[in-house]
Amino acid sequence: MLDTFDHKILVQLISKRINDKGFIDLLHKALKAGYMFQGQFYSPDKGTPQGSIVSPILCNILLHGLDEFVLDLQNNFEVGKRCRLIHFEEDLLEPA
């Protein structure tokens, strides 16, 4: 997941809570920073570099957004059955 997410989605999720243009610009720069491999520079348009110190945090932000999206779908399409979301190493829905 870390190497395939769309930068725009991440920035939209973060922009909902952080209204600091300087921080958002810094995030864009960090995501576009790229890497060197065998003497060639690669600039990613998706994902975040593996091993980056912020990769786990960015992944958790994306997963939280996904959780909210799925729960919103559930609320719109499922009637009468309550569920609660539990976070472990894998996310799962458990009947309440």
GROMACS .gro file of C-alpha atoms in nm:
model
   96
    1MET     CA    1   0.000   0.000   0.000
    2LEU     CA    2   0.279   0.243   0.082
    3ASP     CA    3   0.414   0.240  -0.271
    4THR     CA    4   0.082   0.270  -0.458
    5PHE     CA    5  -0.136   0.534  -0.293
    6ASP     CA    6  -0.229   0.852  -0.477
    7HIS     CA    7  -0.062   1.165  -0.336
    8LYS     CA    8  -0.376   1.372  -0.400
    9ILE     CA    9  -0.588   1.154  -0.171
   10LEU     CA   10  -0.336   1.179   0.112
   11VAL     CA   11  -0.309   1.557   0.081
   12GLN     CA   12  -0.691   1.590   0.077
   13LEU     CA   13  -0.718   1.383   0.396
   14ILE     CA   14  -0.450   1.584   0.573
   15SER     CA   15  -0.592   1.916   0.450
   16LYS     CA   16  -0.922   1.836   0.626
   17ARG     CA   17  -0.746   1.874   0.962
   18ILE     CA   18  -0.438   2.085   0.892
   19ASN     CA   19  -0.487   2.427   0.738
   20ASP     CA   20  -0.119   2.522   0.703
   21LYS     CA   21  -0.008   2.584   0.345
   22GLY     CA   22   0.359   2.566   0.444
   23PHE     CA   23   0.311   2.220   0.594
   24ILE     CA   24   0.112   2.096   0.295
   25ASP     CA   25   0.384   2.227   0.059
   26LEU     CA   26   0.649   2.049   0.268
   27LEU     CA   27   0.445   1.728   0.249
   28HIS     CA   28   0.428   1.760  -0.131
   29LYS     CA   29   0.805   1.805  -0.145
   30ALA     CA   30   0.864   1.505   0.081
   31LEU     CA   31   0.638   1.285  -0.133
   32LYS     CA   32   0.805   1.398  -0.456
   33ALA     CA   33   1.161   1.384  -0.317
   34GLY     CA   34   1.246   1.066  -0.506
   35TYR     CA   35   1.543   0.838  -0.466
   36MET     CA   36   1.861   0.721  -0.637
   37PHE     CA   37   1.894   0.363  -0.758
   38GLN     CA   38   2.199   0.240  -0.945
   39GLY     CA   39   2.297   0.595  -1.030
   40GLN     CA   40   1.957   0.690  -1.171
   41PHE     CA   41   1.713   0.934  -1.005
   42TYR     CA   42   1.348   0.828  -0.969
   43SER     CA   43   1.074   1.077  -0.879
   44PRO     CA   44   0.759   0.894  -0.768
   45ASP     CA   45   0.412   1.012  -0.859
   46LYS     CA   46   0.254   0.757  -0.624
   47GLY     CA   47   0.336   0.620  -0.282
   48THR     CA   48   0.604   0.705  -0.031
   49PRO     CA   49   0.957   0.565  -0.020
   50GLN     CA   50   0.993   0.249   0.187
   51GLY     CA   51   1.195   0.309   0.500
   52SER     CA   52   1.095   0.675   0.521
   53ILE     CA   53   1.040   0.785   0.879
   54VAL     CA   54   0.697   0.927   0.790
   55SER     CA   55   0.574   0.626   0.588
   56PRO     CA   56   0.394   0.453   0.879
   57ILE     CA   57   0.223   0.777   0.982
   58LEU     CA   58   0.110   0.849   0.626
   59CYS     CA   59  -0.017   0.492   0.593
   60ASN     CA   60  -0.219   0.527   0.915
   61ILE     CA   61  -0.371   0.854   0.788
   62LEU     CA   62  -0.476   0.678   0.466
   63LEU     CA   63  -0.615   0.378   0.653
   64HIS     CA   64  -0.814   0.607   0.882
   65GLY     CA   65  -0.962   0.776   0.575
   66LEU     CA   66  -1.047   0.434   0.433
   67ASP     CA   67  -1.209   0.334   0.763
   68GLU     CA   68  -1.426   0.645   0.757
   69PHE     CA   69  -1.521   0.583   0.394
   70VAL     CA   70  -1.619   0.219   0.458
   71LEU     CA   71  -1.819   0.307   0.770
   72ASP     CA   72  -2.000   0.579   0.573
   73LEU     CA   73  -2.086   0.322   0.305
   74GLN     CA   74  -2.205   0.084   0.574
   75ASN     CA   75  -2.428   0.349   0.731
   76ASN     CA   76  -2.580   0.431   0.392
   77PHE     CA   77  -2.642   0.074   0.276
   78GLU     CA   78  -2.679  -0.147   0.582
   79VAL     CA   79  -2.981  -0.104   0.805
   80GLY     CA   80  -3.045  -0.255   1.146
   81LYS     CA   81  -2.714  -0.427   1.220
   82ARG     CA   82  -2.455  -0.249   1.433
   83CYS     CA   83  -2.083  -0.306   1.393
   84ARG     CA   84  -1.777  -0.164   1.562
   85LEU     CA   85  -1.437  -0.118   1.407
   86ILE     CA   86  -1.142  -0.279   1.586
   87HIS     CA   87  -0.781  -0.208   1.490
   88PHE     CA   88  -0.528  -0.487   1.522
   89GLU     CA   89  -0.247  -0.571   1.285
   90GLU     CA   90  -0.527  -0.615   1.034
   91ASP     CA   91  -0.845  -0.406   1.036
   92LEU     CA   92  -1.170  -0.597   1.075
   93LEU     CA   93  -1.535  -0.538   1.149
   94GLU     CA   94  -1.685  -0.721   1.443
   95PRO     CA   95  -2.057  -0.738   1.521
   96ALA     CA   96  -2.142  -0.524   1.826
   0.00000   0.00000   0.00000
